XYZ file of C-alpha atoms in Angstrom:
383
model
C 212.879 108.548 161.073
C 210.326 111.389 160.846
C 207.458 108.981 160.227
C 208.584 106.826 163.110
C 208.706 109.823 165.485
C 205.194 110.865 164.415
C 203.852 107.361 165.113
C 205.587 107.270 168.473
C 204.127 110.670 169.376
C 200.638 109.319 168.703
C 201.360 106.251 170.831
C 202.644 108.466 173.639
C 199.455 110.536 173.653
C 197.306 107.397 173.826
C 199.461 105.860 176.567
C 199.406 109.074 178.595
C 195.602 109.136 178.326
C 195.414 105.555 179.620
C 197.771 106.381 182.500
C 195.610 109.352 183.434
C 192.388 107.344 183.305
C 193.771 104.413 185.272
C 195.256 106.654 187.986
C 192.044 108.666 188.355
C 189.722 105.706 188.836
C 192.238 103.867 191.020
C 192.383 106.780 193.472
C 188.616 107.216 193.343
C 188.165 103.510 194.159
C 189.482 104.188 197.662
C 186.789 104.573 200.326
C 185.939 108.136 201.286
C 187.425 111.313 199.860
C 189.683 114.174 200.929
C 186.883 115.937 202.803
C 186.491 112.868 205.031
C 189.654 113.850 206.903
C 188.019 117.141 207.903
C 184.585 115.687 208.526
C 185.625 113.321 211.314
C 184.787 115.897 213.959
C 181.513 114.725 215.584
C 180.675 118.309 216.531
C 180.630 119.421 212.910
C 177.031 119.842 211.621
C 176.040 117.799 208.550
C 175.444 120.919 206.447
C 179.008 122.074 207.119
C 180.310 118.701 205.974
C 178.330 119.043 202.758
C 179.666 122.550 202.206
C 183.184 121.247 202.749
C 182.757 118.550 200.113
C 181.209 121.051 197.714
C 184.122 123.467 198.155
C 186.494 120.741 196.952
C 184.200 119.794 194.075
C 183.695 116.295 195.501
C 179.902 116.493 195.404
C 179.831 116.178 191.616
C 179.259 112.844 189.846
C 182.320 110.745 189.103
C 182.138 111.240 185.343
C 181.945 115.016 185.767
C 184.991 115.048 188.049
C 186.855 112.938 185.470
C 186.041 115.368 182.653
C 187.105 118.335 184.788
C 190.481 116.773 185.577
C 190.918 115.699 181.954
C 190.252 119.248 180.766
C 192.691 120.658 183.320
C 195.362 118.207 182.211
C 194.971 119.016 178.525
C 195.153 122.750 179.225
C 198.154 122.328 181.543
C 196.240 123.544 184.594
C 196.183 120.804 187.235
C 194.196 122.872 189.694
C 194.842 123.577 193.356
C 196.227 120.955 195.705
C 193.869 119.978 198.529
C 196.695 119.198 200.947
C 198.734 122.321 200.123
C 195.797 124.707 199.719
C 195.820 127.289 198.208
C 199.021 126.404 196.291
C 198.553 125.189 192.697
C 199.629 121.659 191.872
C 202.212 122.906 189.387
C 203.780 125.077 192.083
C 204.156 122.061 194.392
C 205.671 119.931 191.605
C 208.114 122.658 190.573
C 209.310 122.798 194.188
C 209.601 119.016 194.750
C 210.822 117.708 191.361
C 214.303 119.362 191.488
C 214.923 117.894 194.946
C 214.210 114.384 193.733
C 216.006 114.928 190.425
C 219.234 116.049 192.098
C 219.139 113.190 194.590
C 218.472 110.398 192.118
C 220.414 111.784 189.162
C 223.526 112.064 191.326
C 223.084 108.521 192.645
C 222.387 107.202 189.126
C 225.498 108.806 187.634
C 227.691 107.560 190.489
C 226.292 104.028 190.357
C 226.670 103.961 186.563
C 230.295 105.105 186.691
C 231.235 102.674 189.482
C 229.304 99.802 187.906
C 230.706 100.340 184.414
C 234.293 100.667 185.692
C 234.065 97.508 187.811
C 232.110 95.633 185.130
C 234.683 96.083 182.413
C 237.527 95.389 184.860
C 236.169 92.056 186.103
C 235.194 90.981 182.568
C 238.700 91.689 181.255
C 240.517 90.044 184.173
C 238.405 87.018 185.040
C 239.053 84.638 187.885
C 240.807 87.107 190.169
C 240.064 88.346 193.651
C 238.503 91.534 192.253
C 235.891 89.594 190.280
C 234.758 87.466 193.216
C 234.767 90.373 195.682
C 232.923 92.794 193.384
C 230.381 90.214 192.204
C 229.503 88.907 195.671
C 229.332 92.333 197.332
C 227.443 93.879 194.400
C 224.894 91.072 194.178
C 224.386 91.196 197.953
C 223.750 94.943 197.958
C 221.529 94.699 194.860
C 219.239 92.130 196.520
C 219.273 93.629 200.000
C 215.997 94.712 201.627
C 216.087 98.448 200.923
C 214.293 99.802 204.046
C 216.440 97.682 206.365
C 219.643 98.735 204.592
C 218.650 102.418 204.690
C 217.887 102.189 208.407
C 221.224 100.430 208.967
C 223.011 103.295 207.170
C 221.237 105.784 209.422
C 222.113 103.771 212.528
C 225.807 103.514 211.620
C 226.574 106.978 210.241
C 224.065 109.064 212.206
C 223.550 107.421 215.602
C 226.754 105.474 216.174
C 229.332 107.696 214.436
C 227.397 110.972 214.367
C 228.930 112.013 211.062
C 225.759 112.779 209.119
C 222.227 113.994 209.921
C 219.450 111.447 210.331
C 217.344 112.701 207.471
C 215.079 115.464 206.167
C 216.080 118.310 203.852
C 217.704 120.696 206.336
C 218.408 121.360 210.009
C 215.927 123.868 211.517
C 218.522 125.026 214.070
C 220.884 126.086 211.274
C 218.134 127.882 209.380
C 216.377 129.622 212.282
C 218.107 132.968 211.619
C 218.429 132.573 207.852
C 217.340 135.540 205.769
C 216.693 133.438 202.663
C 214.436 130.477 201.986
C 215.591 126.909 201.416
C 214.200 126.979 197.879
C 216.317 130.033 197.051
C 219.498 128.412 198.370
C 218.742 125.147 196.601
C 218.107 127.013 193.366
C 221.450 128.794 193.638
C 223.127 125.436 194.242
C 221.526 123.975 191.121
C 222.523 126.971 189.000
C 226.125 126.859 190.221
C 226.381 123.107 189.662
C 224.921 123.401 186.158
C 227.314 126.160 185.076
C 230.359 124.364 186.444
C 229.287 121.073 184.851
C 228.983 122.760 181.466
C 232.416 124.331 181.960
C 233.978 120.974 182.930
C 232.523 119.191 179.898
C 233.667 121.955 177.550
C 237.164 121.867 179.059
C 237.344 118.081 178.660
C 236.089 118.284 175.090
C 238.623 120.970 174.132
C 241.512 119.156 175.790
C 240.573 115.888 174.130
C 240.198 117.479 170.695
C 243.636 119.031 170.959
C 245.055 115.588 171.757
C 247.071 116.851 174.703
C 245.406 114.888 177.489
C 243.202 111.869 177.927
C 239.651 111.974 179.202
C 240.112 109.529 182.077
C 243.269 111.276 183.269
C 241.758 114.728 183.697
C 238.105 113.984 184.421
C 238.688 113.492 188.159
C 240.839 116.598 188.733
C 238.459 118.808 186.746
C 235.462 117.574 188.734
C 237.344 118.176 192.011
C 238.312 121.699 190.935
C 234.713 122.408 189.868
C 233.436 121.248 193.271
C 235.907 123.484 195.128
C 235.013 126.471 192.944
C 231.309 125.809 193.552
C 231.805 125.826 197.335
C 233.833 129.031 197.119
C 231.171 130.762 195.033
C 228.431 129.727 197.444
C 230.527 130.887 200.421
C 231.202 134.274 198.836
C 227.486 134.711 198.155
C 226.767 134.405 201.885
C 224.820 131.146 201.739
C 227.745 128.734 201.972
C 226.800 127.450 205.439
C 223.184 126.905 204.415
C 224.203 125.133 201.212
C 226.591 122.936 203.183
C 223.739 121.933 205.491
C 221.648 120.778 202.515
C 224.640 118.885 201.089
C 225.159 117.080 204.395
C 221.542 115.905 204.309
C 222.023 114.622 200.752
C 225.073 112.437 201.417
C 223.372 109.555 203.220
C 220.453 108.963 200.806
C 222.763 109.323 197.784
C 225.248 106.841 199.262
C 222.433 104.385 200.035
C 221.007 104.612 196.519
C 224.442 104.249 194.928
C 225.353 101.163 196.929
C 222.119 99.323 196.105
C 222.162 100.333 192.418
C 225.697 99.936 191.045
C 225.578 96.115 190.914
C 222.982 96.098 188.131
C 225.208 98.178 185.843
C 228.284 96.195 186.869
C 226.774 92.786 186.042
C 225.226 94.056 182.808
C 228.562 95.536 181.704
C 230.340 92.299 182.609
C 227.968 90.149 180.558
C 228.080 92.525 177.595
C 231.885 92.691 177.746
C 232.171 88.893 177.845
C 230.283 88.747 174.549
C 232.305 91.568 173.002
C 235.781 90.218 173.845
C 235.076 87.173 171.661
C 234.480 89.296 168.570
C 236.951 89.198 165.687
C 237.808 92.922 165.833
C 238.941 92.591 169.467
C 241.172 89.651 168.566
C 242.518 91.597 165.593
C 243.326 94.584 167.828
C 245.230 92.296 170.178
C 247.045 90.681 167.262
C 248.263 94.117 166.158
C 250.066 94.472 169.467
C 247.947 97.323 170.837
C 248.132 97.941 174.601
C 245.655 95.956 176.674
C 244.098 99.100 178.129
C 243.519 100.532 174.648
C 241.926 97.326 173.411
C 239.709 97.115 176.471
C 238.497 100.734 176.506
C 238.294 101.657 172.806
C 237.387 98.344 171.214
C 235.661 96.092 173.757
C 234.074 98.487 176.270
C 232.862 101.030 173.710
C 230.987 98.386 171.734
C 229.542 96.895 174.909
C 227.904 100.211 175.827
C 224.588 99.698 173.984
C 222.692 97.668 176.618
C 224.391 99.610 179.419
C 223.306 103.012 178.052
C 219.809 101.650 177.525
C 219.676 100.584 181.163
C 221.011 103.995 182.238
C 218.299 105.917 180.379
C 215.585 103.682 181.791
C 216.966 104.149 185.288
C 216.743 107.938 184.856
C 212.960 107.539 185.006
C 213.337 106.972 188.742
C 215.126 110.326 189.004
C 211.734 112.013 188.700
C 209.212 109.705 190.327
C 211.758 108.958 193.015
C 211.853 106.015 195.361
C 209.008 106.157 197.834
C 210.975 103.892 200.165
C 214.159 105.984 200.197
C 212.362 109.299 200.466
C 210.103 107.870 203.159
C 212.951 106.497 205.277
C 215.062 109.644 205.005
C 212.037 111.998 205.116
C 213.296 113.623 201.917
C 210.583 116.035 200.633
C 210.648 114.985 196.985
C 208.063 113.812 194.477
C 208.069 110.227 195.747
C 207.144 111.186 199.318
C 204.760 113.884 198.076
C 202.951 111.417 195.815
C 202.660 108.889 198.641
C 201.160 111.481 200.988
C 198.793 112.687 198.265
C 197.516 109.153 197.630
C 197.006 108.534 201.357
C 194.962 111.704 201.781
C 193.287 111.402 198.340
C 194.633 114.757 197.213
C 193.312 114.058 193.722
C 194.667 117.119 191.846
C 198.188 116.524 193.163
C 198.020 112.786 192.405
C 196.877 113.410 188.829
C 199.469 116.114 188.229
C 202.295 113.945 189.555
C 201.172 110.865 187.619
C 200.887 112.776 184.349
C 204.318 114.325 184.859
C 205.923 110.962 185.716
C 204.156 109.221 182.818
C 205.282 111.874 180.333
C 208.875 111.666 181.537
C 208.830 107.859 181.312
C 207.517 107.909 177.747
C 210.129 110.464 176.711
C 212.851 108.292 178.236
C 211.708 105.320 176.149
C 211.722 107.485 173.017
C 215.251 108.690 173.779
C 216.391 105.064 174.095
C 214.966 104.231 170.668
C 216.725 107.188 169.087
C 220.017 106.355 170.835
C 219.869 102.842 169.416
C 220.180 104.286 165.909
C 223.313 106.271 166.757
C 224.964 103.609 168.924
C 224.286 100.707 166.565
C 224.480 101.546 162.814
C 222.745 98.251 161.979
C 219.441 99.571 163.372
C 217.253 101.689 161.128
C 213.620 102.786 161.524
C 211.615 102.779 158.331
């Protein structure tokens, strides 16, 4: 395993270098540069335009710019963003990545749970109304045109019903007299959610080890209690109303992502379960007279998890790079929308920093999948 990890580390370095090179020259292939957006004023003298390009370092030859960005990447200094001047690229990414991560991780976990639950249910009880309803609705949502569906969600729940805000990260009217920044409130929300999640998992693990309760029986109540405690803690800290405003803006994009994503996990779980239920150990468990629920969950579903977990880890890649479509429609200020705006304006330092970060996360996700294969399937070994 150690030799395999060393080889994979070398492959990751080479792949990351290729991603960096391809992204750099692809952005540079666009006509013009970032200074062109400031040089469109006809009253600006030519020497001022040249000074503007020189201040951004765009007057240097292409190969020299490439070496500068490569050096910055290796040293971990991505430079200063042109579009967010004078903020460093790393500062912009640190601000935007958690917003996208929370949005897409929440939607991924929800879609995985719903898809896995429905997938194993329709595979175990075939031919019923549940199978046809779940399969048709899931396949329809999975193949729907995402921008149109997102706009339909906004039209129904924001314009027609008025239950949820149209988009963006917060409501300026709510925050006009706030004494704290949105980043501070969002950071407190993340910290509270992390601590309560750790507590919930530890409580479930202890209760399951003692054999007093089952995981599926107490998972829901513990999560509900953790959510209530989180809201109480945020309210007592004086930022409860501000945190609630951010949560309201998160509901619609998370619901949209969950609805268009759960079908993939559901169909994959169904197909994997259909192969597992034919195995001899499942038939033997049934022959012993074990309850159907026990046979389904502990024998069939557990052994059908390998391709499903693989798909889950791969889908987590989108939790960082985000969906440009979803973030664009809902005006969510995450990495996806930030990267799109940076490419449009040729904000080269921000583009390179975001691409390197996304590429590194993607490669790590693939490595995690390979390692999980060893623990989920004892037949797999890396020499």
